[in-house]
């Protein structure tokens, strides 16, 4: 039997064409990704903000009758005001505190009290700490001069962290502005997202998956960012009314702890102890302590109510996705993680349902 050389040659040419086309497509995708990569974080934040703020945009547009562009601009301005005003107040407070500290150090009015004799008996660090403390109590200037090289390194680290935070803040401001553009074309964006999801997963599953992604992002925004913001307001108002030093900065720390899913009691309990130590046990301090402690535990009540609301997956899936995503990818992973985990959860159970119908299983005899 003679081999069919023409058929083999045709198959080889067809396979070669497929490989060449696949290689060209892969090269095009890689090049496009390299070009787009510098803007990837910006666009991800813009999409997340647009999805989160779109209900507010719809209410403003419906209530005011403004056109799409004007309504989106109004939402962007509101968000920028909410962001910039607290940050401005915190920066001013930090600047005033630093200026006051510098004035006190220059005037020489601040003195370090002498150390207790028991400090010298501490193991390992006791003698060195006692000598340093004693020297600082006699004259602070030589101690500061000796520590200056270390302080310079710490200062450079702080400046680097501040520059990084400033860059991240500018990135976030740009994302807010771009999210306004996305909201102005919200209906087209929604249709495009559904079409992409249907192209990937089929018409039957694509539309629900697109809605699931949207609902998950909004649930995380309400259940994590929203709860942290509410808790910051509750605790911050109490600090301001009571006149706690650095109340604005402490409120920002509470917000960061809430976003990181850490307990606000890390801030509230030391503040309560400070107030009791400074003012004693009075009716006002006890009322402040009770209010602050309860406000620090408010997330335990709000989280089950808001986190996962409107999402067709269990709340632990969303919470685990938020925590795991934040560990892996930082703050933006707080939103990406739940979306990926929720979609995976739904696809997994859809795959299970294809093989094992959802019906009662007879117990084993």
mmCIF file of N, CA and C in Angstrom, residues 94-172:
data_model
loop_
_atom_site.group_PDB
_atom_site.id
_atom_site.type_symbol
_atom_site.label_atom_id
_atom_site.label_comp_id
_atom_site.label_asym_id
_atom_site.label_seq_id
_atom_site.Cartn_x
_atom_site.Cartn_y
_atom_site.Cartn_z
ATOM 1 N N UNK A 94 -0.818 66.734 61.344
ATOM 2 C CA UNK A 94 0.549 66.224 61.479
ATOM 3 C C UNK A 94 1.559 67.363 61.399
ATOM 4 N N UNK A 95 1.339 68.300 60.472
ATOM 5 C CA UNK A 95 2.255 69.429 60.349
ATOM 6 C C UNK A 95 2.296 70.283 61.602
ATOM 7 N N UNK A 96 1.126 70.535 62.191
ATOM 8 C CA UNK A 96 1.087 71.326 63.423
ATOM 9 C C UNK A 96 1.774 70.589 64.570
ATOM 10 N N UNK A 97 1.580 69.260 64.643
ATOM 11 C CA UNK A 97 2.216 68.486 65.715
ATOM 12 C C UNK A 97 3.737 68.508 65.578
ATOM 13 N N UNK A 98 4.228 68.323 64.364
ATOM 14 C CA UNK A 98 5.674 68.348 64.140
ATOM 15 C C UNK A 98 6.251 69.719 64.447
ATOM 16 N N UNK A 99 5.537 70.787 64.037
ATOM 17 C CA UNK A 99 6.007 72.148 64.296
ATOM 18 C C UNK A 99 6.059 72.422 65.793
ATOM 19 N N UNK A 100 5.030 71.954 66.515
ATOM 20 C CA UNK A 100 5.013 72.158 67.969
ATOM 21 C C UNK A 100 6.150 71.390 68.635
ATOM 22 N N UNK A 101 6.417 70.164 68.169
ATOM 23 C CA UNK A 101 7.503 69.376 68.744
ATOM 24 C C UNK A 101 8.857 70.041 68.511
ATOM 25 N N UNK A 102 9.054 70.582 67.305
ATOM 26 C CA UNK A 102 10.314 71.263 67.007
ATOM 27 C C UNK A 102 10.485 72.502 67.893
ATOM 28 N N UNK A 103 9.413 73.268 68.093
ATOM 29 C CA UNK A 103 9.484 74.454 68.948
ATOM 30 C C UNK A 103 9.824 74.081 70.384
ATOM 31 N N UNK A 104 9.228 72.976 70.874
ATOM 32 C CA UNK A 104 9.503 72.555 72.250
ATOM 33 C C UNK A 104 10.955 72.122 72.395
ATOM 34 N N UNK A 105 11.468 71.381 71.415
ATOM 35 C CA UNK A 105 12.855 70.928 71.477
ATOM 36 C C UNK A 105 13.827 72.103 71.401
ATOM 37 N N UNK A 106 13.511 73.089 70.551
ATOM 38 C CA UNK A 106 14.394 74.251 70.439
ATOM 39 C C UNK A 106 14.385 75.101 71.704
ATOM 40 N N UNK A 107 13.236 75.225 72.341
ATOM 41 C CA UNK A 107 13.135 76.073 73.532
ATOM 42 C C UNK A 107 13.827 75.455 74.741
ATOM 43 N N UNK A 108 14.015 74.144 74.717
ATOM 44 C CA UNK A 108 14.636 73.472 75.854
ATOM 45 C C UNK A 108 13.708 73.310 77.039
ATOM 46 N N UNK A 109 12.429 73.562 76.859
ATOM 47 C CA UNK A 109 11.473 73.452 77.965
ATOM 48 C C UNK A 109 11.120 72.006 78.290
ATOM 49 N N UNK A 110 11.410 71.107 77.372
ATOM 50 C CA UNK A 110 11.043 69.702 77.597
ATOM 51 C C UNK A 110 12.266 68.941 78.099
ATOM 52 N N UNK A 111 12.103 68.259 79.214
ATOM 53 C CA UNK A 111 13.194 67.517 79.820
ATOM 54 C C UNK A 111 12.757 66.070 80.024
ATOM 55 N N UNK A 112 13.718 65.175 79.893
ATOM 56 C CA UNK A 112 13.461 63.762 80.133
ATOM 57 C C UNK A 112 13.647 63.491 81.621
ATOM 58 N N UNK A 113 12.653 62.899 82.299
ATOM 59 C CA UNK A 113 12.826 62.597 83.735
ATOM 60 C C UNK A 113 13.888 61.532 83.943
ATOM 61 N N UNK A 114 14.550 61.538 85.081
ATOM 62 C CA UNK A 114 15.601 60.517 85.325
ATOM 63 C C UNK A 114 14.990 59.126 85.417
ATOM 64 N N UNK A 115 15.753 58.096 85.047
ATOM 65 C CA UNK A 115 15.208 56.737 85.042
ATOM 66 C C UNK A 115 15.125 56.166 86.454
ATOM 67 N N UNK A 116 14.188 55.258 86.698
ATOM 68 C CA UNK A 116 14.169 54.556 87.993
ATOM 69 C C UNK A 116 15.399 53.657 88.133
ATOM 70 N N UNK A 117 15.819 53.433 89.370
ATOM 71 C CA UNK A 117 16.994 52.602 89.606
ATOM 72 C C UNK A 117 16.758 51.157 89.183
ATOM 73 N N UNK A 118 15.508 50.722 89.169
ATOM 74 C CA UNK A 118 15.210 49.327 88.817
ATOM 75 C C UNK A 118 15.528 49.016 87.360
ATOM 76 N N UNK A 119 15.587 50.064 86.510
ATOM 77 C CA UNK A 119 15.873 49.826 85.093
ATOM 78 C C UNK A 119 17.258 49.213 84.919
ATOM 79 N N UNK A 120 18.189 49.607 85.751
ATOM 80 C CA UNK A 120 19.562 49.091 85.621
ATOM 81 C C UNK A 120 19.641 47.592 85.887
ATOM 82 N N UNK A 121 18.672 47.064 86.606
ATOM 83 C CA UNK A 121 18.681 45.643 86.905
ATOM 84 C C UNK A 121 17.999 44.779 85.868
ATOM 85 N N UNK A 122 17.457 45.371 84.815
ATOM 86 C CA UNK A 122 16.807 44.574 83.763
ATOM 87 C C UNK A 122 17.844 43.711 83.057
ATOM 88 N N UNK A 123 17.499 42.482 82.707
ATOM 89 C CA UNK A 123 18.485 41.617 82.026
ATOM 90 C C UNK A 123 18.804 42.122 80.617
ATOM 91 N N UNK A 124 20.056 41.904 80.215
ATOM 92 C CA UNK A 124 20.563 42.197 78.871
ATOM 93 C C UNK A 124 20.607 43.693 78.578
ATOM 94 N N UNK A 125 19.445 44.353 78.475
ATOM 95 C CA UNK A 125 19.418 45.746 78.009
ATOM 96 C C UNK A 125 19.403 46.742 79.155
ATOM 97 N N UNK A 126 19.259 46.265 80.397
ATOM 98 C CA UNK A 126 19.082 47.178 81.519
ATOM 99 C C UNK A 126 20.192 48.202 81.683
ATOM 100 N N UNK A 127 21.462 47.785 81.797
ATOM 101 C CA UNK A 127 22.539 48.776 82.013
ATOM 102 C C UNK A 127 22.681 49.785 80.873
ATOM 103 N N UNK A 128 22.602 49.311 79.625
ATOM 104 C CA UNK A 128 22.733 50.231 78.485
ATOM 105 C C UNK A 128 21.551 51.207 78.424
ATOM 106 N N UNK A 129 20.340 50.692 78.665
ATOM 107 C CA UNK A 129 19.164 51.555 78.638
ATOM 108 C C UNK A 129 19.210 52.573 79.769
ATOM 109 N N UNK A 130 19.688 52.136 80.950
ATOM 110 C CA UNK A 130 19.775 53.061 82.084
ATOM 111 C C UNK A 130 20.770 54.188 81.796
ATOM 112 N N UNK A 131 21.921 53.813 81.212
ATOM 113 C CA UNK A 131 22.930 54.827 80.908
ATOM 114 C C UNK A 131 22.416 55.823 79.866
ATOM 115 N N UNK A 132 21.743 55.304 78.829
ATOM 116 C CA UNK A 132 21.214 56.184 77.796
ATOM 117 C C UNK A 132 20.132 57.093 78.368
ATOM 118 N N UNK A 133 19.252 56.535 79.176
ATOM 119 C CA UNK A 133 18.166 57.314 79.778
ATOM 120 C C UNK A 133 18.733 58.389 80.717
ATOM 121 N N UNK A 134 19.708 58.010 81.501
ATOM 122 C CA UNK A 134 20.326 58.958 82.430
ATOM 123 C C UNK A 134 21.004 60.096 81.679
ATOM 124 N N UNK A 135 21.684 59.757 80.593
ATOM 125 C CA UNK A 135 22.341 60.797 79.792
ATOM 126 C C UNK A 135 21.326 61.742 79.173
ATOM 127 N N UNK A 136 20.196 61.184 78.711
ATOM 128 C CA UNK A 136 19.153 62.030 78.118
ATOM 129 C C UNK A 136 18.510 62.922 79.156
ATOM 130 N N UNK A 137 18.384 62.446 80.392
ATOM 131 C CA UNK A 137 17.787 63.281 81.437
ATOM 132 C C UNK A 137 18.698 64.436 81.842
ATOM 133 N N UNK A 138 20.024 64.266 81.693
ATOM 134 C CA UNK A 138 20.964 65.336 82.028
ATOM 135 C C UNK A 138 21.076 66.344 80.880
ATOM 136 N N UNK A 139 21.172 65.845 79.651
ATOM 137 C CA UNK A 139 21.259 66.733 78.486
ATOM 138 C C UNK A 139 20.813 65.947 77.258
ATOM 139 N N UNK A 140 19.799 66.432 76.602
ATOM 140 C CA UNK A 140 19.227 65.685 75.481
ATOM 141 C C UNK A 140 20.025 65.853 74.199
ATOM 142 N N UNK A 141 20.742 66.969 74.065
ATOM 143 C CA UNK A 141 21.439 67.259 72.813
ATOM 144 C C UNK A 141 22.501 66.206 72.462
ATOM 145 N N UNK A 142 23.394 65.798 73.392
ATOM 146 C CA UNK A 142 24.392 64.770 73.013
ATOM 147 C C UNK A 142 23.763 63.455 72.585
ATOM 148 N N UNK A 143 22.670 63.067 73.262
ATOM 149 C CA UNK A 143 22.005 61.814 72.889
ATOM 150 C C UNK A 143 21.453 61.905 71.480
ATOM 151 N N UNK A 144 20.833 63.044 71.146
ATOM 152 C CA UNK A 144 20.297 63.213 69.796
ATOM 153 C C UNK A 144 21.414 63.221 68.760
ATOM 154 N N UNK A 145 22.563 63.825 69.108
ATOM 155 C CA UNK A 145 23.682 63.831 68.159
ATOM 156 C C UNK A 145 24.212 62.423 67.912
ATOM 157 N N UNK A 146 24.231 61.599 68.960
ATOM 158 C CA UNK A 146 24.695 60.214 68.785
ATOM 159 C C UNK A 146 23.703 59.387 67.968
ATOM 160 N N UNK A 147 22.425 59.694 68.138
ATOM 161 C CA UNK A 147 21.400 58.936 67.418
ATOM 162 C C UNK A 147 21.135 59.480 66.017
ATOM 163 N N UNK A 148 21.732 60.621 65.678
ATOM 164 C CA UNK A 148 21.418 61.264 64.405
ATOM 165 C C UNK A 148 21.647 60.362 63.189
ATOM 166 N N UNK A 149 22.764 59.598 63.097
ATOM 167 C CA UNK A 149 22.912 58.710 61.920
ATOM 168 C C UNK A 149 21.774 57.715 61.784
ATOM 169 N N UNK A 150 21.322 57.151 62.916
ATOM 170 C CA UNK A 150 20.205 56.207 62.850
ATOM 171 C C UNK A 150 18.901 56.925 62.513
ATOM 172 N N UNK A 151 18.758 58.141 63.050
ATOM 173 C CA UNK A 151 17.543 58.896 62.760
ATOM 174 C C UNK A 151 17.467 59.290 61.289
ATOM 175 N N UNK A 152 18.655 59.554 60.685
ATOM 176 C CA UNK A 152 18.652 59.894 59.260
ATOM 177 C C UNK A 152 18.161 58.720 58.419
ATOM 178 N N UNK A 153 18.631 57.518 58.738
ATOM 179 C CA UNK A 153 18.166 56.339 58.002
ATOM 180 C C UNK A 153 16.677 56.118 58.172
ATOM 181 N N UNK A 154 16.202 56.271 59.416
ATOM 182 C CA UNK A 154 14.764 56.122 59.650
ATOM 183 C C UNK A 154 13.985 57.207 58.918
ATOM 184 N N UNK A 155 14.543 58.423 58.904
ATOM 185 C CA UNK A 155 13.862 59.511 58.207
ATOM 186 C C UNK A 155 13.757 59.262 56.711
ATOM 187 N N UNK A 156 14.844 58.723 56.121
ATOM 188 C CA UNK A 156 14.796 58.396 54.696
ATOM 189 C C UNK A 156 13.747 57.317 54.413
ATOM 190 N N UNK A 157 13.648 56.342 55.317
ATOM 191 C CA UNK A 157 12.628 55.297 55.141
ATOM 192 C C UNK A 157 11.231 55.886 55.217
ATOM 193 N N UNK A 158 11.044 56.794 56.171
ATOM 194 C CA UNK A 158 9.729 57.432 56.306
ATOM 195 C C UNK A 158 9.404 58.264 55.064
ATOM 196 N N UNK A 159 10.406 59.002 54.561
ATOM 197 C CA UNK A 159 10.175 59.802 53.359
ATOM 198 C C UNK A 159 9.859 58.911 52.157
ATOM 199 N N UNK A 160 10.559 57.759 52.052
ATOM 200 C CA UNK A 160 10.265 56.830 50.965
ATOM 201 C C UNK A 160 8.856 56.282 51.060
ATOM 202 N N UNK A 161 8.430 55.940 52.285
ATOM 203 C CA UNK A 161 7.064 55.447 52.469
ATOM 204 C C UNK A 161 6.053 56.532 52.143
ATOM 205 N N UNK A 162 6.363 57.784 52.534
ATOM 206 C CA UNK A 162 5.456 58.886 52.236
ATOM 207 C C UNK A 162 5.357 59.122 50.731
ATOM 208 N N UNK A 163 6.508 59.034 50.033
ATOM 209 C CA UNK A 163 6.481 59.205 48.578
ATOM 210 C C UNK A 163 5.676 58.093 47.915
ATOM 211 N N UNK A 164 5.854 56.862 48.393
ATOM 212 C CA UNK A 164 5.075 55.745 47.845
ATOM 213 C C UNK A 164 3.585 55.945 48.089
ATOM 214 N N UNK A 165 3.236 56.381 49.305
ATOM 215 C CA UNK A 165 1.823 56.633 49.609
ATOM 216 C C UNK A 165 1.277 57.770 48.746
ATOM 217 N N UNK A 166 2.101 58.795 48.523
ATOM 218 C CA UNK A 166 1.656 59.886 47.662
ATOM 219 C C UNK A 166 1.421 59.442 46.231
ATOM 220 N N UNK A 167 2.328 58.582 45.714
ATOM 221 C CA UNK A 167 2.135 58.048 44.363
ATOM 222 C C UNK A 167 0.880 57.196 44.264
ATOM 223 N N UNK A 168 0.647 56.365 45.300
ATOM 224 C CA UNK A 168 -0.568 55.549 45.300
ATOM 225 C C UNK A 168 -1.811 56.417 45.363
ATOM 226 N N UNK A 169 -1.737 57.508 46.127
ATOM 227 C CA UNK A 169 -2.901 58.400 46.215
ATOM 228 C C UNK A 169 -3.185 59.079 44.882
ATOM 229 N N UNK A 170 -2.114 59.519 44.191
ATOM 230 C CA UNK A 170 -2.316 60.134 42.874
ATOM 231 C C UNK A 170 -2.889 59.124 41.883
ATOM 232 N N UNK A 171 -2.413 57.866 41.973
ATOM 233 C CA UNK A 171 -2.969 56.807 41.130
ATOM 234 C C UNK A 171 -4.454 56.626 41.395
ATOM 235 N N UNK A 172 -4.822 56.674 42.676
ATOM 236 C CA UNK A 172 -6.227 56.497 43.043
ATOM 237 C C UNK A 172 -7.073 57.668 42.538
#
